[in-house]
Amino acid sequence: IAIGATIEGDHYQVPTKMCELVLRQKGWDASTIGSHLPAVTLQAAIMKLRPRLFWLSCSHVETPEKFERDFQDVWSTAKHVGASFVVGGQALTANLRGQLPFAHYCENMRHLEQLAVELLRLHKAEGDS
């Protein structure tokens, strides 16, 4: 299972839907859960659905300080359930990324496609052992 969204303040829907399509094409049971969602909503979805992959599409950041706090909260929840945390989008400048905890960063959909294949392979290998 893979789920993803955009965080509060980011109303862009197309990039997160593109992520869903790329992941589905590569064999993931992927669903976009929405756009402009508060961090607590994302955390609740992660806790309920316990995905193996969570993506956050970042096309717009209203307030970097709030975004960093919300990102940290969502990242912590994803880490807690063992989900790979994947981010990308034009709003994630090098400076902003440097302030965030580690996540898989995809610069474009091709990177997401390659990461999706590798993560799925790793998850399947874990299930075989």
mmCIF file with all atom_site columns, C-alpha atoms in Angstrom:
data_model
loop_
_atom_site.group_PDB
_atom_site.id
_atom_site.type_symbol
_atom_site.label_atom_id
_atom_site.label_alt_id
_atom_site.label_comp_id
_atom_site.label_asym_id
_atom_site.label_entity_id
_atom_site.label_seq_id
_atom_site.pdbx_PDB_ins_code
_atom_site.Cartn_x
_atom_site.Cartn_y
_atom_site.Cartn_z
_atom_site.occupancy
_atom_site.B_iso_or_equiv
_atom_site.pdbx_formal_charge
_atom_site.auth_seq_id
_atom_site.auth_comp_id
_atom_site.auth_asym_id
_atom_site.auth_atom_id
_atom_site.pdbx_PDB_model_num
ATOM 1   C CA . ILE A 1 1   ? 0.000  0.000   0.000   1.00 0.00 ? 1   ILE A CA 1
ATOM 2   C CA . ALA A 1 2   ? 1.171  3.515   -0.848  1.00 0.00 ? 2   ALA A CA 1
ATOM 3   C CA . ILE A 1 3   ? -0.663 6.721   0.040   1.00 0.00 ? 3   ILE A CA 1
ATOM 4   C CA . GLY A 1 4   ? 0.153  10.339  -0.571  1.00 0.00 ? 4   GLY A CA 1
ATOM 5   C CA . ALA A 1 5   ? -1.100 13.878  -0.521  1.00 0.00 ? 5   ALA A CA 1
ATOM 6   C CA . THR A 1 6   ? -0.221 17.540  -0.357  1.00 0.00 ? 6   THR A CA 1
ATOM 7   C CA . ILE A 1 7   ? 0.014  19.301  2.966   1.00 0.00 ? 7   ILE A CA 1
ATOM 8   C CA . GLU A 1 8   ? -2.069 22.218  4.184   1.00 0.00 ? 8   GLU A CA 1
ATOM 9   C CA . GLY A 1 9   ? -1.426 25.288  2.056   1.00 0.00 ? 9   GLY A CA 1
ATOM 10  C CA . ASP A 1 10  ? -0.642 23.294  -1.088  1.00 0.00 ? 10  ASP A CA 1
ATOM 11  C CA . HIS A 1 11  ? -3.719 23.100  -3.296  1.00 0.00 ? 11  HIS A CA 1
ATOM 12  C CA . TYR A 1 12  ? -2.030 21.493  -6.306  1.00 0.00 ? 12  TYR A CA 1
ATOM 13  C CA . GLN A 1 13  ? -3.754 18.228  -7.211  1.00 0.00 ? 13  GLN A CA 1
ATOM 14  C CA . VAL A 1 14  ? -2.141 17.171  -10.487 1.00 0.00 ? 14  VAL A CA 1
ATOM 15  C CA . PRO A 1 15  ? 1.355  16.330  -9.165  1.00 0.00 ? 15  PRO A CA 1
ATOM 16  C CA . THR A 1 16  ? 0.064  14.062  -6.406  1.00 0.00 ? 16  THR A CA 1
ATOM 17  C CA . LYS A 1 17  ? -2.290 12.307  -8.837  1.00 0.00 ? 17  LYS A CA 1
ATOM 18  C CA . MET A 1 18  ? 0.699  11.805  -11.157 1.00 0.00 ? 18  MET A CA 1
ATOM 19  C CA . CYS A 1 19  ? 2.558  10.160  -8.267  1.00 0.00 ? 19  CYS A CA 1
ATOM 20  C CA . GLU A 1 20  ? -0.372 7.824   -7.756  1.00 0.00 ? 20  GLU A CA 1
ATOM 21  C CA . LEU A 1 21  ? -0.398 6.857   -11.429 1.00 0.00 ? 21  LEU A CA 1
ATOM 22  C CA . VAL A 1 22  ? 3.367  6.235   -11.548 1.00 0.00 ? 22  VAL A CA 1
ATOM 23  C CA . LEU A 1 23  ? 3.224  4.061   -8.442  1.00 0.00 ? 23  LEU A CA 1
ATOM 24  C CA . ARG A 1 24  ? 0.215  2.093   -9.703  1.00 0.00 ? 24  ARG A CA 1
ATOM 25  C CA . GLN A 1 25  ? 1.988  1.497   -13.000 1.00 0.00 ? 25  GLN A CA 1
ATOM 26  C CA . LYS A 1 26  ? 4.905  -0.006  -11.069 1.00 0.00 ? 26  LYS A CA 1
ATOM 27  C CA . GLY A 1 27  ? 2.754  -2.399  -9.039  1.00 0.00 ? 27  GLY A CA 1
ATOM 28  C CA . TRP A 1 28  ? 1.864  -0.434  -5.922  1.00 0.00 ? 28  TRP A CA 1
ATOM 29  C CA . ASP A 1 29  ? -1.663 -0.242  -4.492  1.00 0.00 ? 29  ASP A CA 1
ATOM 30  C CA . ALA A 1 30  ? -1.432 3.560   -4.502  1.00 0.00 ? 30  ALA A CA 1
ATOM 31  C CA . SER A 1 31  ? -4.037 6.167   -3.573  1.00 0.00 ? 31  SER A CA 1
ATOM 32  C CA . THR A 1 32  ? -3.972 9.918   -3.287  1.00 0.00 ? 32  THR A CA 1
ATOM 33  C CA . ILE A 1 33  ? -5.787 10.853  -0.089  1.00 0.00 ? 33  ILE A CA 1
ATOM 34  C CA . GLY A 1 34  ? -6.172 14.522  -0.976  1.00 0.00 ? 34  GLY A CA 1
ATOM 35  C CA . SER A 1 35  ? -4.699 17.981  -1.266  1.00 0.00 ? 35  SER A CA 1
ATOM 36  C CA . HIS A 1 36  ? -4.334 20.835  1.225   1.00 0.00 ? 36  HIS A CA 1
ATOM 37  C CA . LEU A 1 37  ? -4.590 18.431  4.181   1.00 0.00 ? 37  LEU A CA 1
ATOM 38  C CA . PRO A 1 38  ? -3.548 19.273  7.746   1.00 0.00 ? 38  PRO A CA 1
ATOM 39  C CA . ALA A 1 39  ? -0.626 17.294  9.152   1.00 0.00 ? 39  ALA A CA 1
ATOM 40  C CA . VAL A 1 40  ? -2.889 15.628  11.734  1.00 0.00 ? 40  VAL A CA 1
ATOM 41  C CA . THR A 1 41  ? -5.078 14.260  8.923   1.00 0.00 ? 41  THR A CA 1
ATOM 42  C CA . LEU A 1 42  ? -2.032 12.837  7.158   1.00 0.00 ? 42  LEU A CA 1
ATOM 43  C CA . GLN A 1 43  ? -0.794 11.318  10.411  1.00 0.00 ? 43  GLN A CA 1
ATOM 44  C CA . ALA A 1 44  ? -4.188 9.723   11.093  1.00 0.00 ? 44  ALA A CA 1
ATOM 45  C CA . ALA A 1 45  ? -4.268 8.210   7.596   1.00 0.00 ? 45  ALA A CA 1
ATOM 46  C CA . ILE A 1 46  ? -0.761 6.814   8.013   1.00 0.00 ? 46  ILE A CA 1
ATOM 47  C CA . MET A 1 47  ? -1.642 5.280   11.378  1.00 0.00 ? 47  MET A CA 1
ATOM 48  C CA . LYS A 1 48  ? -4.886 3.789   10.065  1.00 0.00 ? 48  LYS A CA 1
ATOM 49  C CA . LEU A 1 49  ? -3.666 2.482   6.708   1.00 0.00 ? 49  LEU A CA 1
ATOM 50  C CA . ARG A 1 50  ? -0.044 1.680   7.676   1.00 0.00 ? 50  ARG A CA 1
ATOM 51  C CA . PRO A 1 51  ? 1.342  2.086   4.155   1.00 0.00 ? 51  PRO A CA 1
ATOM 52  C CA . ARG A 1 52  ? 4.736  0.787   3.080   1.00 0.00 ? 52  ARG A CA 1
ATOM 53  C CA . LEU A 1 53  ? 5.244  4.072   1.205   1.00 0.00 ? 53  LEU A CA 1
ATOM 54  C CA . PHE A 1 54  ? 3.984  7.572   1.916   1.00 0.00 ? 54  PHE A CA 1
ATOM 55  C CA . TRP A 1 55  ? 4.565  10.387  -0.575  1.00 0.00 ? 55  TRP A CA 1
ATOM 56  C CA . LEU A 1 56  ? 4.245  14.110  -0.039  1.00 0.00 ? 56  LEU A CA 1
ATOM 57  C CA . SER A 1 57  ? 3.982  16.262  -3.128  1.00 0.00 ? 57  SER A CA 1
ATOM 58  C CA . CYS A 1 58  ? 5.235  19.792  -2.441  1.00 0.00 ? 58  CYS A CA 1
ATOM 59  C CA . SER A 1 59  ? 4.335  22.351  -5.100  1.00 0.00 ? 59  SER A CA 1
ATOM 60  C CA . HIS A 1 60  ? 3.710  25.260  -2.725  1.00 0.00 ? 60  HIS A CA 1
ATOM 61  C CA . VAL A 1 61  ? 4.868  26.169  0.775   1.00 0.00 ? 61  VAL A CA 1
ATOM 62  C CA . GLU A 1 62  ? 3.009  29.053  2.413   1.00 0.00 ? 62  GLU A CA 1
ATOM 63  C CA . THR A 1 63  ? 5.107  29.371  5.569   1.00 0.00 ? 63  THR A CA 1
ATOM 64  C CA . PRO A 1 64  ? 8.438  27.514  5.713   1.00 0.00 ? 64  PRO A CA 1
ATOM 65  C CA . GLU A 1 65  ? 8.445  27.328  9.527   1.00 0.00 ? 65  GLU A CA 1
ATOM 66  C CA . LYS A 1 66  ? 4.973  25.758  9.697   1.00 0.00 ? 66  LYS A CA 1
ATOM 67  C CA . PHE A 1 67  ? 5.792  23.475  6.780   1.00 0.00 ? 67  PHE A CA 1
ATOM 68  C CA . GLU A 1 68  ? 8.938  22.260  8.568   1.00 0.00 ? 68  GLU A CA 1
ATOM 69  C CA . ARG A 1 69  ? 6.983  21.502  11.766  1.00 0.00 ? 69  ARG A CA 1
ATOM 70  C CA . ASP A 1 70  ? 4.205  19.726  9.876   1.00 0.00 ? 70  ASP A CA 1
ATOM 71  C CA . PHE A 1 71  ? 6.717  17.821  7.755   1.00 0.00 ? 71  PHE A CA 1
ATOM 72  C CA . GLN A 1 72  ? 8.529  16.651  10.896  1.00 0.00 ? 72  GLN A CA 1
ATOM 73  C CA . ASP A 1 73  ? 5.258  15.440  12.441  1.00 0.00 ? 73  ASP A CA 1
ATOM 74  C CA . VAL A 1 74  ? 4.221  13.499  9.325   1.00 0.00 ? 74  VAL A CA 1
ATOM 75  C CA . TRP A 1 75  ? 7.732  12.122  8.824   1.00 0.00 ? 75  TRP A CA 1
ATOM 76  C CA . SER A 1 76  ? 7.805  10.874  12.439  1.00 0.00 ? 76  SER A CA 1
ATOM 77  C CA . THR A 1 77  ? 4.496  9.087   11.987  1.00 0.00 ? 77  THR A CA 1
ATOM 78  C CA . ALA A 1 78  ? 5.614  7.463   8.741   1.00 0.00 ? 78  ALA A CA 1
ATOM 79  C CA . LYS A 1 79  ? 8.835  6.356   10.410  1.00 0.00 ? 79  LYS A CA 1
ATOM 80  C CA . HIS A 1 80  ? 6.838  4.943   13.340  1.00 0.00 ? 80  HIS A CA 1
ATOM 81  C CA . VAL A 1 81  ? 4.842  2.623   11.050  1.00 0.00 ? 81  VAL A CA 1
ATOM 82  C CA . GLY A 1 82  ? 7.869  1.700   8.945   1.00 0.00 ? 82  GLY A CA 1
ATOM 83  C CA . ALA A 1 83  ? 6.775  3.531   5.797   1.00 0.00 ? 83  ALA A CA 1
ATOM 84  C CA . SER A 1 84  ? 9.280  4.818   3.291   1.00 0.00 ? 84  SER A CA 1
ATOM 85  C CA . PHE A 1 85  ? 8.788  8.598   3.138   1.00 0.00 ? 85  PHE A CA 1
ATOM 86  C CA . VAL A 1 86  ? 9.084  10.050  -0.369  1.00 0.00 ? 86  VAL A CA 1
ATOM 87  C CA . VAL A 1 87  ? 8.969  13.740  -1.232  1.00 0.00 ? 87  VAL A CA 1
ATOM 88  C CA . GLY A 1 88  ? 9.259  15.859  -4.321  1.00 0.00 ? 88  GLY A CA 1
ATOM 89  C CA . GLY A 1 89  ? 8.039  19.036  -5.909  1.00 0.00 ? 89  GLY A CA 1
ATOM 90  C CA . GLN A 1 90  ? 9.102  22.462  -7.023  1.00 0.00 ? 90  GLN A CA 1
ATOM 91  C CA . ALA A 1 91  ? 8.661  23.980  -3.547  1.00 0.00 ? 91  ALA A CA 1
ATOM 92  C CA . LEU A 1 92  ? 11.413 21.793  -2.075  1.00 0.00 ? 92  LEU A CA 1
ATOM 93  C CA . THR A 1 93  ? 14.403 24.006  -2.664  1.00 0.00 ? 93  THR A CA 1
ATOM 94  C CA . ALA A 1 94  ? 17.846 22.768  -1.646  1.00 0.00 ? 94  ALA A CA 1
ATOM 95  C CA . ASN A 1 95  ? 17.778 25.186  1.289   1.00 0.00 ? 95  ASN A CA 1
ATOM 96  C CA . LEU A 1 96  ? 14.407 23.936  2.534   1.00 0.00 ? 96  LEU A CA 1
ATOM 97  C CA . ARG A 1 97  ? 15.383 20.276  2.066   1.00 0.00 ? 97  ARG A CA 1
ATOM 98  C CA . GLY A 1 98  ? 18.437 20.926  4.215   1.00 0.00 ? 98  GLY A CA 1
ATOM 99  C CA . GLN A 1 99  ? 16.154 21.838  7.125   1.00 0.00 ? 99  GLN A CA 1
ATOM 100 C CA . LEU A 1 100 ? 14.078 18.654  6.908   1.00 0.00 ? 100 LEU A CA 1
ATOM 101 C CA . PRO A 1 101 ? 14.670 15.144  8.291   1.00 0.00 ? 101 PRO A CA 1
ATOM 102 C CA . PHE A 1 102 ? 15.796 12.522  5.810   1.00 0.00 ? 102 PHE A CA 1
ATOM 103 C CA . ALA A 1 103 ? 13.330 11.381  3.216   1.00 0.00 ? 103 ALA A CA 1
ATOM 104 C CA . HIS A 1 104 ? 13.666 9.933   -0.250  1.00 0.00 ? 104 HIS A CA 1
ATOM 105 C CA . TYR A 1 105 ? 13.739 12.957  -2.542  1.00 0.00 ? 105 TYR A CA 1
ATOM 106 C CA . CYS A 1 106 ? 12.590 12.556  -6.128  1.00 0.00 ? 106 CYS A CA 1
ATOM 107 C CA . GLU A 1 107 ? 13.458 15.386  -8.456  1.00 0.00 ? 107 GLU A CA 1
ATOM 108 C CA . ASN A 1 108 ? 11.083 14.138  -11.139 1.00 0.00 ? 108 ASN A CA 1
ATOM 109 C CA . MET A 1 109 ? 8.608  11.364  -11.934 1.00 0.00 ? 109 MET A CA 1
ATOM 110 C CA . ARG A 1 110 ? 11.350 9.227   -13.488 1.00 0.00 ? 110 ARG A CA 1
ATOM 111 C CA . HIS A 1 111 ? 13.143 9.218   -10.119 1.00 0.00 ? 111 HIS A CA 1
ATOM 112 C CA . LEU A 1 112 ? 9.887  8.228   -8.416  1.00 0.00 ? 112 LEU A CA 1
ATOM 113 C CA . GLU A 1 113 ? 9.428  5.415   -10.915 1.00 0.00 ? 113 GLU A CA 1
ATOM 114 C CA . GLN A 1 114 ? 12.937 4.075   -10.249 1.00 0.00 ? 114 GLN A CA 1
ATOM 115 C CA . LEU A 1 115 ? 12.523 4.373   -6.478  1.00 0.00 ? 115 LEU A CA 1
ATOM 116 C CA . ALA A 1 116 ? 9.125  2.657   -6.604  1.00 0.00 ? 116 ALA A CA 1
ATOM 117 C CA . VAL A 1 117 ? 10.597 -0.343  -8.405  1.00 0.00 ? 117 VAL A CA 1
ATOM 118 C CA . GLU A 1 118 ? 13.499 -0.609  -5.943  1.00 0.00 ? 118 GLU A CA 1
ATOM 119 C CA . LEU A 1 119 ? 11.330 -0.241  -2.832  1.00 0.00 ? 119 LEU A CA 1
ATOM 120 C CA . LEU A 1 120 ? 8.847  -2.811  -4.104  1.00 0.00 ? 120 LEU A CA 1
ATOM 121 C CA . ARG A 1 121 ? 11.716 -5.216  -4.788  1.00 0.00 ? 121 ARG A CA 1
ATOM 122 C CA . LEU A 1 122 ? 13.078 -4.661  -1.267  1.00 0.00 ? 122 LEU A CA 1
ATOM 123 C CA . HIS A 1 123 ? 9.667  -5.111  0.359   1.00 0.00 ? 123 HIS A CA 1
ATOM 124 C CA . LYS A 1 124 ? 9.088  -8.339  -1.556  1.00 0.00 ? 124 LYS A CA 1
ATOM 125 C CA . ALA A 1 125 ? 12.541 -9.599  -0.551  1.00 0.00 ? 125 ALA A CA 1
ATOM 126 C CA . GLU A 1 126 ? 11.751 -8.849  3.115   1.00 0.00 ? 126 GLU A CA 1
ATOM 127 C CA . GLY A 1 127 ? 8.594  -10.926 2.775   1.00 0.00 ? 127 GLY A CA 1
ATOM 128 C CA . ASP A 1 128 ? 10.587 -13.856 1.370   1.00 0.00 ? 128 ASP A CA 1
ATOM 129 C CA . SER A 1 129 ? 13.011 -13.964 4.292   1.00 0.00 ? 129 SER A CA 1
#
